[in-house]
XYZ file of C-alpha atoms in Angstrom:
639
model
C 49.016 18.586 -20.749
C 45.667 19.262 -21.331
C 42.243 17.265 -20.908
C 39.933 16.374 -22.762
C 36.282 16.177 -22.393
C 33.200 15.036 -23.969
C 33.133 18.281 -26.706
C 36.732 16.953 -27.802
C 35.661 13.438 -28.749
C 32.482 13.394 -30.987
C 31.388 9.150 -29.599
C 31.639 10.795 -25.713
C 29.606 13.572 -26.685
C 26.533 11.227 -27.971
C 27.122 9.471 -24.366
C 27.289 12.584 -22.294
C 23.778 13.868 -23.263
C 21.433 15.832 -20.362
C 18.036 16.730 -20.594
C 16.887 20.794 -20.382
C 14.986 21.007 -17.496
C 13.122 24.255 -19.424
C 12.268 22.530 -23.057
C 12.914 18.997 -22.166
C 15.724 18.949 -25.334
C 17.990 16.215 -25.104
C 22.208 17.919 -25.793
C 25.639 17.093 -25.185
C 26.558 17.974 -21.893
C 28.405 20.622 -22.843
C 25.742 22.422 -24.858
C 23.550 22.918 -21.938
C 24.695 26.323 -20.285
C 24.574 28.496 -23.488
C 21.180 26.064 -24.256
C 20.337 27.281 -20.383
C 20.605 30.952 -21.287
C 18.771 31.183 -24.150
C 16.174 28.914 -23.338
C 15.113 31.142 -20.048
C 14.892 34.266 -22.604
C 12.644 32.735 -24.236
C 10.577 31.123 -21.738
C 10.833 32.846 -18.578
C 8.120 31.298 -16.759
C 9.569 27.886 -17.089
C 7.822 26.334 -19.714
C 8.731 24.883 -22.854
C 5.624 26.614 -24.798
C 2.793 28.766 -23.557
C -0.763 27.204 -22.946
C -2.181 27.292 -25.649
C -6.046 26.665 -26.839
C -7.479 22.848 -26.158
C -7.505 22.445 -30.334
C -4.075 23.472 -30.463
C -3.239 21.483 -28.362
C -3.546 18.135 -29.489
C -1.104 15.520 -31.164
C -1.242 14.264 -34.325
C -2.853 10.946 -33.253
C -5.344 12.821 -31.313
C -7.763 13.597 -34.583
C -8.674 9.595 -34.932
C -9.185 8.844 -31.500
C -11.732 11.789 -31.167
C -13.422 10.580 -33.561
C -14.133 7.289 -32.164
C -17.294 6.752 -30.205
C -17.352 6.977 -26.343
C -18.040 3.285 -25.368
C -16.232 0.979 -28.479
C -17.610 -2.180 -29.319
C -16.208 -5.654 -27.762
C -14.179 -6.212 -30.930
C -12.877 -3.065 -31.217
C -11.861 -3.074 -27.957
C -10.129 -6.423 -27.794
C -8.462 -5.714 -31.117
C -6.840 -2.555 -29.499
C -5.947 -4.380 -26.724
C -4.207 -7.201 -28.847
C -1.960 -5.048 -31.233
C 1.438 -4.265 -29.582
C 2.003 -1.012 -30.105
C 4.588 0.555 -32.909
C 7.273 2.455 -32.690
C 5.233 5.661 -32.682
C 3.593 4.714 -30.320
C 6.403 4.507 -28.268
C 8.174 7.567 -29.071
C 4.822 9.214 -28.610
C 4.726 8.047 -24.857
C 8.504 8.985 -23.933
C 7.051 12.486 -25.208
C 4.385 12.661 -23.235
C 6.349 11.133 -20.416
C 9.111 13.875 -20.701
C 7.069 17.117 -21.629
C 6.857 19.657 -19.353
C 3.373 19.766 -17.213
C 0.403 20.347 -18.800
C -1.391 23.793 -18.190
C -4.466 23.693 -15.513
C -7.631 22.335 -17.716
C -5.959 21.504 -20.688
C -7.002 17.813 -21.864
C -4.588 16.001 -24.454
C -7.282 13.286 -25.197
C -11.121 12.777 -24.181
C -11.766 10.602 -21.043
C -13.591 7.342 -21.945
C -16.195 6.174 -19.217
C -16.277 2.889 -17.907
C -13.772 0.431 -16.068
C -10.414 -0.518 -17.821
C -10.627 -4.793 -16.784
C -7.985 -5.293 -14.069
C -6.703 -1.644 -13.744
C -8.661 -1.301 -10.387
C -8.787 2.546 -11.475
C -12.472 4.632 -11.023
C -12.858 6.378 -14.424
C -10.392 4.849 -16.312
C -12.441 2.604 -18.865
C -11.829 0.436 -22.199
C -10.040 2.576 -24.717
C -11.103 2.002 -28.889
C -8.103 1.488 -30.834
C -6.619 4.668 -31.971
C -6.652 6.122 -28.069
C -4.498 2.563 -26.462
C -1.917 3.981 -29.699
C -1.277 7.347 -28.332
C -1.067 5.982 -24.785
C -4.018 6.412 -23.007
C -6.495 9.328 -21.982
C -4.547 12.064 -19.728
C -5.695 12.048 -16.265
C -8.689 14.856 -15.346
C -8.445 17.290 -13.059
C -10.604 17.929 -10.056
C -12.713 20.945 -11.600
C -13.632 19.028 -14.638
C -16.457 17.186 -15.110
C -16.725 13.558 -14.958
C -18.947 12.839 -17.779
C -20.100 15.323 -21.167
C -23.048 17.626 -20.286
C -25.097 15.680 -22.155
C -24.384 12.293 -20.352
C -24.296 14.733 -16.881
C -27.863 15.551 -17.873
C -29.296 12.033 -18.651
C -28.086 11.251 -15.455
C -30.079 13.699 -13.672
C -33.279 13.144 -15.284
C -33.087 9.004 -14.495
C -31.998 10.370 -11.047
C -29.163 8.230 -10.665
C -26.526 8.984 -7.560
C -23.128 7.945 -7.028
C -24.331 4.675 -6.401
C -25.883 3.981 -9.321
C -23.024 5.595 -11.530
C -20.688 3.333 -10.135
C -22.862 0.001 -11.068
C -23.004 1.822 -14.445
C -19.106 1.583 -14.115
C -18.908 -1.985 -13.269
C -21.622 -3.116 -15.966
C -19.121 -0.996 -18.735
C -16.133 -3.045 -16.899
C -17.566 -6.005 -17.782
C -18.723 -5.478 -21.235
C -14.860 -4.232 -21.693
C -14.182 -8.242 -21.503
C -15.497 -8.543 -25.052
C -17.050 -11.368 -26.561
C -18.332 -11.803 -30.603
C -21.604 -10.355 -31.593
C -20.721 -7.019 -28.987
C -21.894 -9.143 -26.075
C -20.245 -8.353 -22.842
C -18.263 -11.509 -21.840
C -17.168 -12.138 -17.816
C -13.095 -12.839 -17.391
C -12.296 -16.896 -17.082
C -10.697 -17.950 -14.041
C -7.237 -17.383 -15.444
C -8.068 -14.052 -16.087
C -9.155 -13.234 -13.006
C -5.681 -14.945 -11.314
C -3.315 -13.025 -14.073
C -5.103 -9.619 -12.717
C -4.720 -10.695 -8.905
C -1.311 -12.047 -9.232
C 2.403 -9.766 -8.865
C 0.568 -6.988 -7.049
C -1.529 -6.373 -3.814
C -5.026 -5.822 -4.977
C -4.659 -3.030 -1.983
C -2.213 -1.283 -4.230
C -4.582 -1.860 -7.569
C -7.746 0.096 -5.897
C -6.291 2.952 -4.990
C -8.123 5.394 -5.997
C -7.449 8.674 -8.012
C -9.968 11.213 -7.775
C -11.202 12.718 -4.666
C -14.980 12.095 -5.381
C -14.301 7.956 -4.916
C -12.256 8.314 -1.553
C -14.759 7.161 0.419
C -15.937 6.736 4.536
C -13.781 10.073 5.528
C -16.887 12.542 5.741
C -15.785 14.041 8.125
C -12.447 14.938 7.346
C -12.572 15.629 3.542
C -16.572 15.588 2.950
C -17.852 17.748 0.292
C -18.489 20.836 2.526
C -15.372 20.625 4.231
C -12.484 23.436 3.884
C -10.118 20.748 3.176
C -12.115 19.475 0.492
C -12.782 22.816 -0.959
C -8.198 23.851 -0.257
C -7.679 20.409 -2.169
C -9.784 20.979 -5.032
C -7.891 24.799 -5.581
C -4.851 22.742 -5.273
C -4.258 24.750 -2.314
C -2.476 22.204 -0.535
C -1.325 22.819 3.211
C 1.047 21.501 5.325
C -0.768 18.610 6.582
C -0.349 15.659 9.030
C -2.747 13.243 8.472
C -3.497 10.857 11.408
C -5.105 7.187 11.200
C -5.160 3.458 12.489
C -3.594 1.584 9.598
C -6.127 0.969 6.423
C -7.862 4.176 6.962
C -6.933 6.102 3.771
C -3.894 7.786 4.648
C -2.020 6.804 1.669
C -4.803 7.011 -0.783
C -5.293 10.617 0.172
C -1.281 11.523 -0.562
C -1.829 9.742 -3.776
C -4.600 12.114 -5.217
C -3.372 14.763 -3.773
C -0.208 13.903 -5.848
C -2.372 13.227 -8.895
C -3.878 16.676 -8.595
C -0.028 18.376 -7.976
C 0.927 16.756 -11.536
C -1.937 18.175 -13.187
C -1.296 21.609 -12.422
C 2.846 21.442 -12.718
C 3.627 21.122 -8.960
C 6.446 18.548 -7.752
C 5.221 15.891 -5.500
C 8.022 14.023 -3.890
C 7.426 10.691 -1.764
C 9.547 9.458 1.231
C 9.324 6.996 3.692
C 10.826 7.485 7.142
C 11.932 4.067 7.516
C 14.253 4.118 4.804
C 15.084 7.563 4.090
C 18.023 9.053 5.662
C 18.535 12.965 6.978
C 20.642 13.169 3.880
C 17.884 12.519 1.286
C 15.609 14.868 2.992
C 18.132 17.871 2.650
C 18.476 16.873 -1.329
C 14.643 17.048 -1.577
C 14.690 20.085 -0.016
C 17.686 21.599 -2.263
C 16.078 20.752 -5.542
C 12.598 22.459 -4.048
C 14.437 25.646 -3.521
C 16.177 25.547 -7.366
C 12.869 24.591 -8.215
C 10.944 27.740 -6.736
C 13.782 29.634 -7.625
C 14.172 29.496 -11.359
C 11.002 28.433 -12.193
C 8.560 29.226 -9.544
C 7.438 25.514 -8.754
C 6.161 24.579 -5.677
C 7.142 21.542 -3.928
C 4.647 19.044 -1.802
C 7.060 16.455 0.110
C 5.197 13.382 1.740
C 7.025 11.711 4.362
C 5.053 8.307 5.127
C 5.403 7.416 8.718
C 6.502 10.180 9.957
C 6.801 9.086 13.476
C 9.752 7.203 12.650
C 11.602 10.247 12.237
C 13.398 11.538 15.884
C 13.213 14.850 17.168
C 16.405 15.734 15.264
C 15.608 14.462 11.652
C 11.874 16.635 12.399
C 13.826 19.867 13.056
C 15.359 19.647 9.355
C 11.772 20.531 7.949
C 11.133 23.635 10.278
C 12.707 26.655 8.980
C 11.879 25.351 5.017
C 8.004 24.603 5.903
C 7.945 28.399 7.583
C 9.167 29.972 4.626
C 7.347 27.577 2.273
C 10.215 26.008 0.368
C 8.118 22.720 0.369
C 4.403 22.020 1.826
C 4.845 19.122 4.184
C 2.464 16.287 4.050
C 3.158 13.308 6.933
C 1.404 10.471 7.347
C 1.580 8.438 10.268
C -0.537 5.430 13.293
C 0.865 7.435 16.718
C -0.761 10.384 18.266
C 1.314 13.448 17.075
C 1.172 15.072 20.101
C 3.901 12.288 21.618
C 5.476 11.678 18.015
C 5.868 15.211 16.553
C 7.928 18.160 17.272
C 5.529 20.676 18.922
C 7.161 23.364 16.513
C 6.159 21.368 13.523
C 2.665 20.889 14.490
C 2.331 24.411 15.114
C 3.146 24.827 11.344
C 0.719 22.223 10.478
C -2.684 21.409 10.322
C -3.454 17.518 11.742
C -5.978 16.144 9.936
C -7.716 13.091 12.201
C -8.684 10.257 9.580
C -11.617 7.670 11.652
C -11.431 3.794 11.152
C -13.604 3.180 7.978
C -17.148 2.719 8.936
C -18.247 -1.222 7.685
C -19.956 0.441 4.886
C -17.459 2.052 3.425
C -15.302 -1.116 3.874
C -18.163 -2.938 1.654
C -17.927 -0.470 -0.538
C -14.464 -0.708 -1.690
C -14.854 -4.650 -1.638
C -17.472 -4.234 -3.806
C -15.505 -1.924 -6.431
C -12.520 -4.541 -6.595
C -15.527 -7.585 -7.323
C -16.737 -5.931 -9.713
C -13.257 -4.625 -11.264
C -12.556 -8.122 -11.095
C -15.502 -9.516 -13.241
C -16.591 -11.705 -10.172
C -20.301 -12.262 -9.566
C -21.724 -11.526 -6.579
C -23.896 -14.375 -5.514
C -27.002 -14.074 -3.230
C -27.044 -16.547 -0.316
C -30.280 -16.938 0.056
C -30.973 -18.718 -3.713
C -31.334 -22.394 -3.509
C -29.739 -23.259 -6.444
C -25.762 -24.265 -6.449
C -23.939 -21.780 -8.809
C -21.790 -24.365 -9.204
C -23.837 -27.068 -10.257
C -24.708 -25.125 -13.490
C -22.865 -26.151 -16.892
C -24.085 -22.890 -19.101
C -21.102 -22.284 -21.171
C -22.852 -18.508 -21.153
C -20.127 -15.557 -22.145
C -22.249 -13.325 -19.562
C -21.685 -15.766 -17.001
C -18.622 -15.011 -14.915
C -16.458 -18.341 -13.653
C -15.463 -16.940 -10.453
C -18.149 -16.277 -7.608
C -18.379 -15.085 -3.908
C -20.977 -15.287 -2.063
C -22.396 -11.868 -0.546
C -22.418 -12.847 2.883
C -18.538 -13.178 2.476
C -18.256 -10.031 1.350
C -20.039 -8.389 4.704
C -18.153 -11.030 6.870
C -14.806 -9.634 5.018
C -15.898 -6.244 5.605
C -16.764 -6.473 9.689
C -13.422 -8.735 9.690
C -11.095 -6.388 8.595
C -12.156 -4.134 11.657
C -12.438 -0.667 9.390
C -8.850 -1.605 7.913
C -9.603 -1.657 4.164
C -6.080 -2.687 3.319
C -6.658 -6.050 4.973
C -9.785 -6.491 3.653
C -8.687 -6.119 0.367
C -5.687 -8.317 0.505
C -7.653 -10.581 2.469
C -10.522 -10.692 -0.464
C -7.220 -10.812 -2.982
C -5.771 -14.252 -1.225
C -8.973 -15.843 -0.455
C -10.175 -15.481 -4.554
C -6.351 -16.506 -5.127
C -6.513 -20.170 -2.979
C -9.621 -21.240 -4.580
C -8.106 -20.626 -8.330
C -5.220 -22.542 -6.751
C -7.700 -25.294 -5.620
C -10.469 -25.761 -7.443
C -8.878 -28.819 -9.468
C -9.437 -30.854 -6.167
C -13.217 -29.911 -5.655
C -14.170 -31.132 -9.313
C -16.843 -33.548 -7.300
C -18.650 -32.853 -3.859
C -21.501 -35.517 -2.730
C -21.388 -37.681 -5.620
C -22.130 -34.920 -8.227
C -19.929 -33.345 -10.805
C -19.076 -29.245 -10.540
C -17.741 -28.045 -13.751
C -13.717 -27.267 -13.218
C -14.362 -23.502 -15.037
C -16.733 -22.458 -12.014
C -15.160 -21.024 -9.194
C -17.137 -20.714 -5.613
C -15.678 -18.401 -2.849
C -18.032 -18.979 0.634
C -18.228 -17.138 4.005
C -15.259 -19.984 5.383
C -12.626 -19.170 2.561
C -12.702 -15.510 3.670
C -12.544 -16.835 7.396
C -9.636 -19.288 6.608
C -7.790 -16.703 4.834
C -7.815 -14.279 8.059
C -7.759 -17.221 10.424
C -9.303 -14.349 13.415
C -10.024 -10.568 13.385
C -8.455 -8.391 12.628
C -8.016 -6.750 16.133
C -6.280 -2.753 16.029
C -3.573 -2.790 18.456
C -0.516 -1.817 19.308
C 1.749 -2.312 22.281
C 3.553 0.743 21.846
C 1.560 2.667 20.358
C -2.016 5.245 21.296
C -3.744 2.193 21.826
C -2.200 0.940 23.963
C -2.960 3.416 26.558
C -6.877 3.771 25.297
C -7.425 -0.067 26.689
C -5.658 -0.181 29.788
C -7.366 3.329 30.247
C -10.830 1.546 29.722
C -10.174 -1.270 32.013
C -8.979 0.618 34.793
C -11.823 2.841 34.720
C -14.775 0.021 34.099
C -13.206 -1.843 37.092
C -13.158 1.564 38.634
C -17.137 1.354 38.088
C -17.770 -1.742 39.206
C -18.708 -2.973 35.742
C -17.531 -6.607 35.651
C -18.326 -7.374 32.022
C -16.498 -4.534 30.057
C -13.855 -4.719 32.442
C -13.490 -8.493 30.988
C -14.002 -7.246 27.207
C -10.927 -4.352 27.099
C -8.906 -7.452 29.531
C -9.626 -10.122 26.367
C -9.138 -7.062 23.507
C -6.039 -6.560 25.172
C -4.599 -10.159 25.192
C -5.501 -11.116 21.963
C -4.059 -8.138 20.575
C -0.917 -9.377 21.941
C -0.446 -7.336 25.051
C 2.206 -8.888 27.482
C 0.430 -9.942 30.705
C 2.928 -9.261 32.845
C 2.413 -5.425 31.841
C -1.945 -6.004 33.161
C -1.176 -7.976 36.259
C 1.372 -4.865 37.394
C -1.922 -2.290 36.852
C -3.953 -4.788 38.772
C -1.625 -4.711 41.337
C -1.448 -0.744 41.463
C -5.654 -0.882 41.064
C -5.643 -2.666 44.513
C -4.263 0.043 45.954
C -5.554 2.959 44.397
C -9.445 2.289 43.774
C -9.989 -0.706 46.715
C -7.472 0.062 49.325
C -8.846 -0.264 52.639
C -12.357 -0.971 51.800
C -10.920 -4.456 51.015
C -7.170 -4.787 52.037
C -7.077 -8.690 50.472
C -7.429 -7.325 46.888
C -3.736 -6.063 47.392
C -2.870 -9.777 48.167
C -5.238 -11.595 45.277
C -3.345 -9.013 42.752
C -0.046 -10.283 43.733
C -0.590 -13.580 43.479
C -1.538 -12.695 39.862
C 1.451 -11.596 38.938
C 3.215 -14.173 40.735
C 1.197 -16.925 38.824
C 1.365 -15.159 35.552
C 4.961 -14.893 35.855
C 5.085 -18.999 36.549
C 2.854 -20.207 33.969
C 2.694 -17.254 30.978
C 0.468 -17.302 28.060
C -2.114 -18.698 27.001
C -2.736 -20.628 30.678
C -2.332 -17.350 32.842
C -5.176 -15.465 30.859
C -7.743 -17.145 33.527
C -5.894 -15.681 36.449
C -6.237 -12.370 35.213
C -9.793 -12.890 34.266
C -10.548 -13.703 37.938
C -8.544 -11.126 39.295
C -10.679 -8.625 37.508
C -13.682 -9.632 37.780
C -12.810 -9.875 41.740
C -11.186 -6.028 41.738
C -14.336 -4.842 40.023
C -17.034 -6.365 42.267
C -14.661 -5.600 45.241
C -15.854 -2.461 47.231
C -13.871 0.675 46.429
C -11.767 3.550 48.289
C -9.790 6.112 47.737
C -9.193 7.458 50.980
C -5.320 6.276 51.019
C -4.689 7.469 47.368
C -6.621 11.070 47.943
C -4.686 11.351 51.063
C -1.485 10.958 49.937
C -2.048 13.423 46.675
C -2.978 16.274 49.006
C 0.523 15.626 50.931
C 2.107 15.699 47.514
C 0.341 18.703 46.387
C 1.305 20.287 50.141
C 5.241 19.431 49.427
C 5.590 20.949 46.017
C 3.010 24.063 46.485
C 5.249 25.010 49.904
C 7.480 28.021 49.417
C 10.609 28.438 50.854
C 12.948 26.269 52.729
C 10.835 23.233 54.288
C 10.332 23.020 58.301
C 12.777 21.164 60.289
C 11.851 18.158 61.911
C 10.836 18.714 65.540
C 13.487 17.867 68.227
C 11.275 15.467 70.180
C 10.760 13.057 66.877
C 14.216 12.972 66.514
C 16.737 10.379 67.249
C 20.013 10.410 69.433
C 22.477 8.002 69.313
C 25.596 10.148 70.537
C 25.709 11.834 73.946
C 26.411 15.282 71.532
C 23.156 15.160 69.873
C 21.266 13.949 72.972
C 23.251 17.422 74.506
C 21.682 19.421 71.727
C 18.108 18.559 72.832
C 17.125 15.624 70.653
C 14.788 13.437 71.383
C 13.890 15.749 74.681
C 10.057 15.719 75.096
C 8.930 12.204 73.384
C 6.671 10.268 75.327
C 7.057 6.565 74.305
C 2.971 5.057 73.729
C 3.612 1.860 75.085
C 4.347 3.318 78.515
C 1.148 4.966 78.590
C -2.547 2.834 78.989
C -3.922 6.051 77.132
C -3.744 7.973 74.375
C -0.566 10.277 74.232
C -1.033 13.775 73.138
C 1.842 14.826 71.056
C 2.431 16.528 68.464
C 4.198 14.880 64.887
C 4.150 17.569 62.253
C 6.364 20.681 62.174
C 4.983 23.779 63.972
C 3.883 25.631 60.876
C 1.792 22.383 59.765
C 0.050 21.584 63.324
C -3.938 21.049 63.017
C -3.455 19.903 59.589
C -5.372 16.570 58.431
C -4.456 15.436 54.796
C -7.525 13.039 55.204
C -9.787 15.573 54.938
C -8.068 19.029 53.349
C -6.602 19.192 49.942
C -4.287 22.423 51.060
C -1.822 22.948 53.850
């Protein structure tokens, strides 16, 4: 009896089709290993077609979209925008979606400057009609230039910097909001809710090109040899460490942009959901990859930490041969979280909270991506009060000073301040029906106000870094124990009230109070021992949020307390005598012994003691073992 397969029944073999990995050619199944072999002959290095000139290169819808200007007009734009594309167009993006990757520097279709209304992207800006057909600009690579030499030059000579390219940005994103006569129109306030709804505004203004990651200087600043390995698409193995916000993410993402552009896989996995399993068939595929077509790999594992020691050791041996360059991301110090054998074949790259004005810098790019007017506090007229049914006038505000407040809020995490500027902007769309009058006078409904106390509200208190099980957790009890340790009352207070409101259990402080009595004020004040147990005691009775004034006392009394270490000093140097001795340790001497049978009182224990209370003076005797007589731990490190 034989079997039959898809090549025996013509309707399977239209359902069994695969994809060439070489040309991209869609084939019945079993087509593809005689496809296989002559598809290699013809292109060994992998490719469907060699590079090929930048003219040559172009598709057949490119020719009209060159030749429409740089910046279209407002109805050209919104008539591009409004047109559903054909069925060309769609057959032209599955094309461009399954081609092999494009050659280093080639350029399918010229970059258009500005800022595409609620894409959130630097550089991506409103397309004229002909370029939203073929499906958009391709992306640019690092090396190329942002703007044509001749725009490059006007630049220079009106000296603009990066600041002032990036307000040219935001004035071109709002003239892409079109309006008749080729005046630049601001969104409505349902315009601005469609582009803030279904996804994290976090997510939305992540950038893509190296040149707008901003307020990591000193990690991937221009003179850096990071910088200078990313922009060769030299990538590394890399472990990039950060509090949450910090960029950690954003940085994977255009290094991944930059992999695509020059034909190198980029594959994303997160340790809390991926499994050992889905590692190895990463790792697999990179090693057909880079063996039949010579294409590297670049796997980013996002928190990393989550991996054990076990599920870590499955990267070694294909990161030292360079199978696949290893890019993790993760909050914990990698010297506790990370195999030391992995670190050793990577290079940790430290990523700093964001400084505030970076923070108000990427606000600041998602207002103005948004089409929201920044207001100035200090005019005394009310925005709102206002009924100009002006284009130019955008219906959503914010005031500036809740833009800084947002900024020193989000404590250098520029996720939160994001998502906290995204849900703030988000209530007061939801709300602004019910504020239609204020004080007897009439707002118009289309005007929308966001103040200093929406962005409060919406983050009800700071945004404090900290983390119970984390680094951080070890950097504040470090800096209370040591400020107490200096008698400095105050900052011992601050890292005490950091530590609380960042959730720390106060059991876990009143135990190091009670081990600071000891160690730091021992015998210089023997009742700090006793006021740091009854802290504990009371914090275990009455818990949070009542107990927080014990420990507040308790510190404040341990730091003013007078200190010594004579106890604690004294008892490391008769630590550091036990485990430095060498050889067996000395008996006990026979006269500090005890003798409770008649056999070991025969053997000569306990001969020799002189009891103290049967003397009115001091009793010379000897208590250490011979080869440790004269020794004084109180004074000597050494024995």
């Amino acid at each position: 009896m034989e079997v039959s397969g898809p090549e025996d029944d013509p309707l399977l073999a239209q359902l069994h089709r695969v994809q060439c990995p070489v040309c991209q050619q869609a084939m019945p199944a079993a087509h593809i290993n005689a496809h296989l072999d002559r598809c290699l002959l013809l292109h060994p290095a992998g490719l469907a077609e060699p590079a090929q000139p930048r003219a040559k290169r172009r598709r057949p819808s490119e020719s009209s979209a060159l030749k429409q200007p740089a910046t279209p007009t407002a109805a050209e734009s919104s008539e591009g925008e409004a047109e559903e594309p054909d069925d060309g167009g769609e057959s032209e993006d599955r094309e461009s979606d399954d081609a092999p990757p494009t050659p280093s520097g080639a350029r399918l279709l010229p970059d258009f400057p500005g800022a595409r209304p609620g894409s959130g992207r630097q550089g991506a800006g409103p397309r004229p009609a002909a370029a939203a057909a073929a499906g958009g600009a391709s992306p640019r690579s690092w090396g190329e230039a942002e703007a044509p030499e001749e725009e490059e030059a006007a630049g220079d000579a009106d000296g603009e910097d990066d600041a002032g390219r990036w307000d040219a940005d935001a004035d071109a994103g709002a003239a892409a909001f079109g309006a008749p006569g080729g005046r630049p129109r601001a969104p409505a306030a349902e315009e601005v809710r469609q582009l803030l709804e279904g996804k994290p505004l976090a997510d939305t203004m992540r950038p893509d090109a190296l040149q707008d990651f901003v307020g990591q200087g000193r990690a991937v600043g221009p003179e850096t040899l990071l910088r200078s390995l990313l922009e060769a698409s030299e990538v590394p193995s890399l472990i990039l460490w950060g509090p949450p916000g910090c960029g950690k993410t954003t940085l994977a993402h255009i290094i991944a942009n930059n992999s695509k552009k020059h034909g190198i896989r980029f594959v994303t996995l997160s340790a809390t959901s991926a499994k050992t399993t889905d590692v190895r068939d990463v790792i697999k595929q990179a090693q057909n990859e880079k063996r039949f077509f010579k294409r590297k790999t670049i796997l980013f594992i996002d928190e990393i930490h989550r991996f054990n020691k076990s599920q870590q050791d499955t990267f070694l041996p294909h990161v030292e041969c360079g199978t696949i360059t290893l890019i993790g991301a993760t909050t914990e110090n990698p010297s506790f979280q990370v195999n030391a054998a992995l670190l050793s074949r990577c290079r940790v790259i430290v990523l700093e909270k964001l400084p505030v004005e970076a923070v108000v810098t990427i606000l600041m790019r998602a207002v103005n991506s948004l089409g929201i007017q920044v207001l100035d506090s200090s005019r005394p007229a009310d925005p709102l009060s206002h009924g100009g049914n002006s284009s130019s006038e955008s219906s959503v505000l914010i005031e500036d000073k809740a833009v800084d407040t947002l900024a020193h809020l989000s404590d250098g995490d520029a996720r939160a301040g994001l998502n906290g500027l995204q849900l703030a902007v988000l209530a007061r769309l939801s709300a602004r029906k019910t504020f239609g009058k204020k004080g007897g006078q009439s707002y118009p409904p289309s005007r929308v106000l966001v103040t200093e106390s929406d962005v409060k509200e919406g983050l009800q208190r700071s945004h404090i870094l900290y983390d119970r099980a984390g680094e951080e957790h070890y950097n504040c009890i470090s800096a209370l124990h040591k400020s107490m340790r200096g008698s400095d009352s105050s900052a011992a207070l601050y890292w005490l009230g950091r530590m609380l409101e960042g959730g720390e259990d106060p059991l876990y402080v009143a135990r190091r109070l009670v081990r600071f009595a000891s160690e730091d004020v021992g015998l210089a004040d023997p009742s700090a021992l006793t006021q740091a147990v009854a802290t504990y005691q009371g914090c275990h009775f009455i818990g949070m949020p009542e107990c927080e004034v014990l420990l507040a006392q308790c510190v404040v009394y341990l730091a003013r307390a007078p200190k010594s270490v004579e106890v604690y000093s004294a008892y490391n140097n008769v630590k550091a005598c036990l485990r430095g001795h060498q050889g067996p340790l000395p008996p006990v001497p026979l006269h500090l012994r005890n003798a409770p049978t008649r056999l070991m009182k025969d053997l000569g224990y306990g001969q020799g003691y002189k009891y103290n209370p049967a003397y009115s003076e001091p009793v010379e005797q000897e208590y250490l073992p011979q080869e440790l007589r004269g020794v004084d731990f109180f004074k000597q490190r050494r024995c």
